[in-house]
Amino acid sequence: MAHTKLEIIGQAMGLREMIGLSPTDIVADIEVSVSDIGYILGEKSFGDRFSAYCTYLENEKFAIVLNTDHDWNENFRRFTISHEIGHLNLIQHLAALQKGNLYKSRPEFQTIDPIEKEADYFAINFLAPKAAFEKATQFKDFSFDSILEIGEYFGISILASAFRFVELTDLTCTLISVDVSTGKVKYEKRSREFEDLGYAEYLYGKKVPPRTNTYDVLKAPPVTYPYTDEVNLIDWYPDLRKKANCTESIMHLGYNNTLVVLLELNEDLEDEF
């Protein structure tokens, strides 16, 4: 699959317009939106293999099927449904579905599969369009207070809200998700300003570094979340070979055995000798 970001944004905004939503309207009820588009929404038990799938039925009818065994919350459910809508509206995905392919979706932003990443990007643009999101996040810091407030406004999960924030902000920050059971990084998203700091190897699939607060939290979880403290950026990214204080904020997602970590730079980098 090779849809450009502009193509995906165009499809998401076009679908919003088709069901009567302006670029700043909130998707109030995702199930109503599914019905308005003409899809069938169902549920089925799949164990723990995947979150949902969409499929071609007959007579140009399509269904979105959610896993009843999954550990849902409402905003995660909204995002998953929107992800499946993405598969049904991105031209190359739809063509594959009509040939009998079945997309089995994993939890949001936890895949390196290009097809799933495209559907994730459709979902975030469908639920939280750029103009509306930038207006809602103006003057906000990269903290869980901000992320949770924004997430509730748009009806999106912590991960989706943090992803969108990092994508659009002019702050120097990064989002990391960690598997609690393995201590390994499942996902990482960096802001443009963070990328400008210099080369730093991506953390996907690697163990959480020992000198970080997240490492300590994995060893001894706090009584309450979020847990926030300072850390040196070089403890997360030794390739930078420069020191700078960061705010490291940690939240347990509440499902999928996942910690979400927010890193925001507090000062300019200093060379380490």
Short mmCIF file of C-alpha atoms in Angstrom, two decimals:
data_model
loop_
_atom_site.label_atom_id
_atom_site.label_comp_id
_atom_site.label_asym_id
_atom_site.label_seq_id
_atom_site.Cartn_x
_atom_site.Cartn_y
_atom_site.Cartn_z
CA MET A 1 0.00 0.00 0.00
CA ALA A 2 1.26 3.47 -0.77
CA HIS A 3 -1.27 6.18 0.01
CA THR A 4 0.33 9.54 0.72
CA LYS A 5 -0.58 11.44 3.87
CA LEU A 6 -2.37 14.04 1.74
CA GLU A 7 -4.45 11.32 0.08
CA ILE A 8 -5.41 9.87 3.46
CA ILE A 9 -6.32 13.30 4.85
CA GLY A 10 -8.38 14.00 1.73
CA GLN A 11 -10.32 10.74 2.09
CA ALA A 12 -11.00 11.37 5.79
CA MET A 13 -12.16 14.94 5.25
CA GLY A 14 -14.23 13.93 2.24
CA LEU A 15 -16.06 11.30 4.26
CA ARG A 16 -16.69 13.78 7.09
CA GLU A 17 -18.20 16.19 4.58
CA MET A 18 -20.35 13.42 3.09
CA ILE A 19 -22.00 12.73 6.48
CA GLY A 20 -22.49 16.44 7.21
CA LEU A 21 -19.51 17.25 9.43
CA SER A 22 -17.58 20.50 9.03
CA PRO A 23 -13.77 20.57 9.49
CA THR A 24 -14.29 21.65 13.12
CA ASP A 25 -17.26 19.43 14.07
CA ILE A 26 -16.78 16.63 16.61
CA VAL A 27 -17.85 13.08 15.71
CA ALA A 28 -20.50 12.86 18.43
CA ASP A 29 -21.64 9.24 17.99
CA ILE A 30 -19.41 6.92 15.99
CA GLU A 31 -22.15 4.30 15.63
CA VAL A 32 -24.46 6.88 14.04
CA SER A 33 -21.63 7.79 11.67
CA VAL A 34 -21.19 4.11 10.73
CA SER A 35 -24.89 3.87 9.98
CA ASP A 36 -24.90 7.14 8.02
CA ILE A 37 -22.07 5.87 5.82
CA GLY A 38 -23.99 2.61 5.24
CA TYR A 39 -21.83 0.06 7.06
CA ILE A 40 -22.96 -2.71 9.39
CA LEU A 41 -21.41 -2.82 12.88
CA GLY A 42 -21.18 -6.16 14.67
CA GLU A 43 -19.34 -7.98 17.46
CA LYS A 44 -17.75 -11.40 17.76
CA SER A 45 -15.38 -13.30 20.06
CA PHE A 46 -11.83 -13.67 18.68
CA GLY A 47 -9.84 -14.36 21.85
CA ASP A 48 -6.83 -12.06 22.11
CA ARG A 49 -5.65 -12.28 18.52
CA PHE A 50 -6.74 -8.86 17.23
CA SER A 51 -9.09 -5.95 17.97
CA ALA A 52 -11.40 -5.85 14.97
CA TYR A 53 -11.76 -6.50 11.27
CA CYS A 54 -13.82 -5.28 8.35
CA THR A 55 -15.13 -7.41 5.54
CA TYR A 56 -17.03 -7.26 2.26
CA LEU A 57 -20.42 -8.98 2.49
CA GLU A 58 -22.34 -8.76 -0.79
CA ASN A 59 -24.23 -6.24 -2.91
CA GLU A 60 -21.66 -3.53 -2.04
CA LYS A 61 -22.29 -3.99 1.70
CA PHE A 62 -19.48 -3.94 4.25
CA ALA A 63 -19.28 -4.86 7.93
CA ILE A 64 -17.04 -3.76 10.81
CA VAL A 65 -16.70 -6.46 13.48
CA LEU A 66 -15.31 -5.75 16.96
CA ASN A 67 -13.72 -8.32 19.26
CA THR A 68 -15.93 -8.85 22.33
CA ASP A 69 -12.93 -10.34 24.19
CA HIS A 70 -10.94 -7.13 23.88
CA ASP A 71 -10.45 -4.82 26.85
CA TRP A 72 -12.29 -1.76 25.52
CA ASN A 73 -12.90 1.73 26.73
CA GLU A 74 -15.19 4.06 24.81
CA ASN A 75 -12.55 6.28 23.22
CA PHE A 76 -10.41 3.31 22.19
CA ARG A 77 -13.54 1.73 20.71
CA ARG A 78 -14.29 4.91 18.71
CA PHE A 79 -10.76 4.95 17.34
CA THR A 80 -10.87 1.26 16.39
CA ILE A 81 -14.14 1.73 14.49
CA SER A 82 -12.68 4.78 12.71
CA HIS A 83 -9.59 2.72 11.83
CA GLU A 84 -11.83 0.12 10.16
CA ILE A 85 -13.71 2.90 8.34
CA GLY A 86 -10.29 3.88 7.02
CA HIS A 87 -9.76 0.44 5.51
CA LEU A 88 -13.15 0.77 3.82
CA ASN A 89 -12.40 4.21 2.34
CA LEU A 90 -8.77 4.05 1.31
CA ILE A 91 -8.95 2.94 -2.31
CA GLN A 92 -6.20 0.33 -2.31
CA HIS A 93 -7.42 -1.18 0.99
CA LEU A 94 -10.99 -1.39 -0.34
CA ALA A 95 -9.84 -3.06 -3.55
CA ALA A 96 -8.03 -5.74 -1.54
CA LEU A 97 -11.11 -6.28 0.66
CA GLN A 98 -13.30 -6.77 -2.40
CA LYS A 99 -10.92 -9.52 -3.50
CA GLY A 100 -11.44 -11.35 -0.20
CA ASN A 101 -8.56 -10.02 1.90
CA LEU A 102 -9.29 -9.56 5.59
CA TYR A 103 -7.57 -6.85 7.65
CA LYS A 104 -7.16 -7.92 11.27
CA SER A 105 -6.39 -4.82 13.26
CA ARG A 106 -4.21 -4.65 16.36
CA PRO A 107 -4.50 -1.88 18.98
CA GLU A 108 -3.87 1.67 17.76
CA PHE A 109 -0.34 2.84 16.91
CA GLN A 110 1.22 -0.50 17.84
CA THR A 111 2.16 -1.83 14.43
CA ILE A 112 4.83 -1.36 11.80
CA ASP A 113 2.53 -2.73 9.07
CA PRO A 114 2.11 0.08 6.47
CA ILE A 115 -1.53 -0.89 5.84
CA GLU A 116 -2.42 -0.59 9.51
CA LYS A 117 -0.46 2.65 9.88
CA GLU A 118 -2.44 4.15 7.00
CA ALA A 119 -5.74 3.17 8.65
CA ASP A 120 -4.53 4.65 11.97
CA TYR A 121 -3.71 7.90 10.19
CA PHE A 122 -7.14 7.96 8.56
CA ALA A 123 -8.78 7.44 11.96
CA ILE A 124 -6.97 10.31 13.68
CA ASN A 125 -7.81 12.69 10.81
CA PHE A 126 -11.43 11.55 10.79
CA LEU A 127 -11.87 12.05 14.56
CA ALA A 128 -9.53 15.00 15.15
CA PRO A 129 -9.01 17.13 12.03
CA LYS A 130 -5.86 19.25 11.93
CA ALA A 131 -7.44 22.70 12.17
CA ALA A 132 -9.71 21.74 15.06
CA PHE A 133 -6.92 19.95 16.92
CA GLU A 134 -4.44 22.82 16.57
CA LYS A 135 -7.04 25.25 17.92
CA ALA A 136 -7.79 22.98 20.90
CA THR A 137 -4.09 22.52 21.77
CA GLN A 138 -2.96 26.12 21.41
CA PHE A 139 -0.74 27.14 24.37
CA LYS A 140 -0.97 23.68 25.95
CA ASP A 141 2.03 21.74 27.27
CA PHE A 142 2.79 18.09 26.57
CA SER A 143 1.36 16.69 29.78
CA PHE A 144 -1.26 14.12 30.69
CA ASP A 145 -3.56 16.89 31.93
CA SER A 146 -3.50 18.35 28.42
CA ILE A 147 -3.65 15.00 26.66
CA LEU A 148 -6.62 13.77 28.71
CA GLU A 149 -8.51 17.05 28.25
CA ILE A 150 -7.96 16.99 24.50
CA GLY A 151 -8.84 13.31 24.31
CA GLU A 152 -12.16 13.86 26.06
CA TYR A 153 -12.98 16.78 23.77
CA PHE A 154 -12.44 14.77 20.59
CA GLY A 155 -13.48 11.41 22.03
CA ILE A 156 -10.13 9.80 21.32
CA SER A 157 -7.83 7.68 23.47
CA ILE A 158 -4.71 8.78 25.36
CA LEU A 159 -2.48 7.28 22.67
CA ALA A 160 -4.39 8.89 19.81
CA SER A 161 -4.44 12.27 21.52
CA ALA A 162 -0.70 12.11 22.31
CA PHE A 163 0.11 10.97 18.75
CA ARG A 164 -1.79 13.89 17.23
CA PHE A 165 -0.21 16.35 19.66
CA VAL A 166 3.32 15.21 18.79
CA GLU A 167 2.58 15.28 15.07
CA LEU A 168 1.31 18.88 15.08
CA THR A 169 3.15 20.63 17.92
CA ASP A 170 6.14 22.97 17.73
CA LEU A 171 7.44 21.64 21.07
CA THR A 172 10.45 19.32 21.35
CA CYS A 173 8.84 16.12 22.58
CA THR A 174 8.28 12.44 21.93
CA LEU A 175 5.67 9.79 22.69
CA ILE A 176 6.67 6.26 23.72
CA SER A 177 4.49 3.25 24.54
CA VAL A 178 5.89 0.35 26.54
CA ASP A 179 4.75 -3.24 27.04
CA VAL A 180 4.54 -3.72 30.81
CA SER A 181 5.11 -7.48 30.63
CA THR A 182 8.30 -7.31 28.52
CA GLY A 183 9.63 -3.85 29.34
CA LYS A 184 10.08 -3.24 25.61
CA VAL A 185 9.11 -0.18 23.57
CA LYS A 186 6.08 -0.89 21.36
CA TYR A 187 5.79 2.49 19.65
CA GLU A 188 7.57 5.82 19.37
CA LYS A 189 6.51 9.11 17.77
CA ARG A 190 8.76 12.19 17.68
CA SER A 191 7.90 15.83 16.99
CA ARG A 192 9.57 17.65 14.10
CA GLU A 193 11.62 19.69 16.57
CA PHE A 194 12.78 16.50 18.30
CA GLU A 195 13.96 15.06 14.98
CA ASP A 196 15.98 18.25 14.44
CA LEU A 197 18.09 17.52 17.54
CA GLY A 198 20.19 15.08 15.55
CA TYR A 199 20.48 11.35 14.97
CA ALA A 200 19.02 9.12 17.67
CA GLU A 201 18.25 5.47 17.03
CA TYR A 202 14.58 4.58 17.29
CA LEU A 203 13.64 2.57 20.36
CA TYR A 204 11.08 0.20 18.82
CA GLY A 205 11.57 -3.33 20.17
CA LYS A 206 14.28 -2.28 22.62
CA LYS A 207 14.21 -2.57 26.41
CA VAL A 208 13.49 0.61 28.37
CA PRO A 209 16.87 2.15 29.36
CA PRO A 210 17.85 1.52 33.01
CA ARG A 211 18.40 5.11 34.16
CA THR A 212 14.94 6.32 33.18
CA ASN A 213 11.94 6.84 35.45
CA THR A 214 9.98 4.44 33.27
CA TYR A 215 12.46 1.68 34.09
CA ASP A 216 11.88 2.33 37.81
CA VAL A 217 8.11 2.34 37.34
CA LEU A 218 8.26 -1.02 35.58
CA LYS A 219 10.17 -2.42 38.57
CA ALA A 220 7.96 -0.80 41.22
CA PRO A 221 4.69 0.70 39.94
CA PRO A 222 3.54 3.88 41.74
CA VAL A 223 0.37 3.98 43.80
CA THR A 224 -1.20 6.50 41.44
CA TYR A 225 -0.71 7.65 37.85
CA PRO A 226 0.43 9.76 36.13
CA TYR A 227 3.94 9.63 37.55
CA THR A 228 6.05 12.66 36.59
CA ASP A 229 9.71 13.48 37.23
CA GLU A 230 12.75 14.87 35.45
CA VAL A 231 15.18 12.77 33.45
CA ASN A 232 18.19 13.51 31.28
CA LEU A 233 17.46 13.12 27.59
CA ILE A 234 20.71 11.23 27.07
CA ASP A 235 19.42 8.48 29.38
CA TRP A 236 16.77 7.70 26.77
CA TYR A 237 18.80 8.59 23.68
CA PRO A 238 22.56 8.03 24.20
CA ASP A 239 23.24 8.58 20.47
CA LEU A 240 22.61 12.31 20.96
CA ARG A 241 25.67 12.52 23.25
CA LYS A 242 24.19 15.69 24.71
CA LYS A 243 22.57 16.39 28.05
CA ALA A 244 19.30 18.23 28.68
CA ASN A 245 16.61 18.05 31.32
CA CYS A 246 13.30 16.55 30.21
CA THR A 247 9.98 16.09 31.90
CA GLU A 248 9.14 12.38 31.83
CA SER A 249 5.48 11.64 32.49
CA ILE A 250 4.19 8.07 32.73
CA MET A 251 0.62 6.76 32.62
CA HIS A 252 -0.74 3.21 32.58
CA LEU A 253 -3.10 3.04 29.63
CA GLY A 254 -5.60 0.93 31.59
CA TYR A 255 -5.82 -1.70 28.86
CA ASN A 256 -3.52 -3.72 26.60
CA ASN A 257 -0.84 -3.90 29.32
CA THR A 258 0.67 -0.63 28.15
CA LEU A 259 2.52 2.32 29.69
CA VAL A 260 2.40 5.63 27.83
CA VAL A 261 5.45 7.87 28.28
CA LEU A 262 5.60 11.58 27.40
CA LEU A 263 9.01 13.27 27.12
CA GLU A 264 9.25 17.05 26.75
CA LEU A 265 12.54 18.95 26.57
CA ASN A 266 12.91 21.65 29.24
CA GLU A 267 16.20 23.26 28.13
CA ASP A 268 18.71 23.44 25.30
CA LEU A 269 21.05 20.51 24.80
CA GLU A 270 24.54 20.73 26.23
CA ASP A 271 27.51 18.82 24.81
CA GLU A 272 28.72 15.95 26.97
CA PHE A 273 32.51 15.57 27.31
#
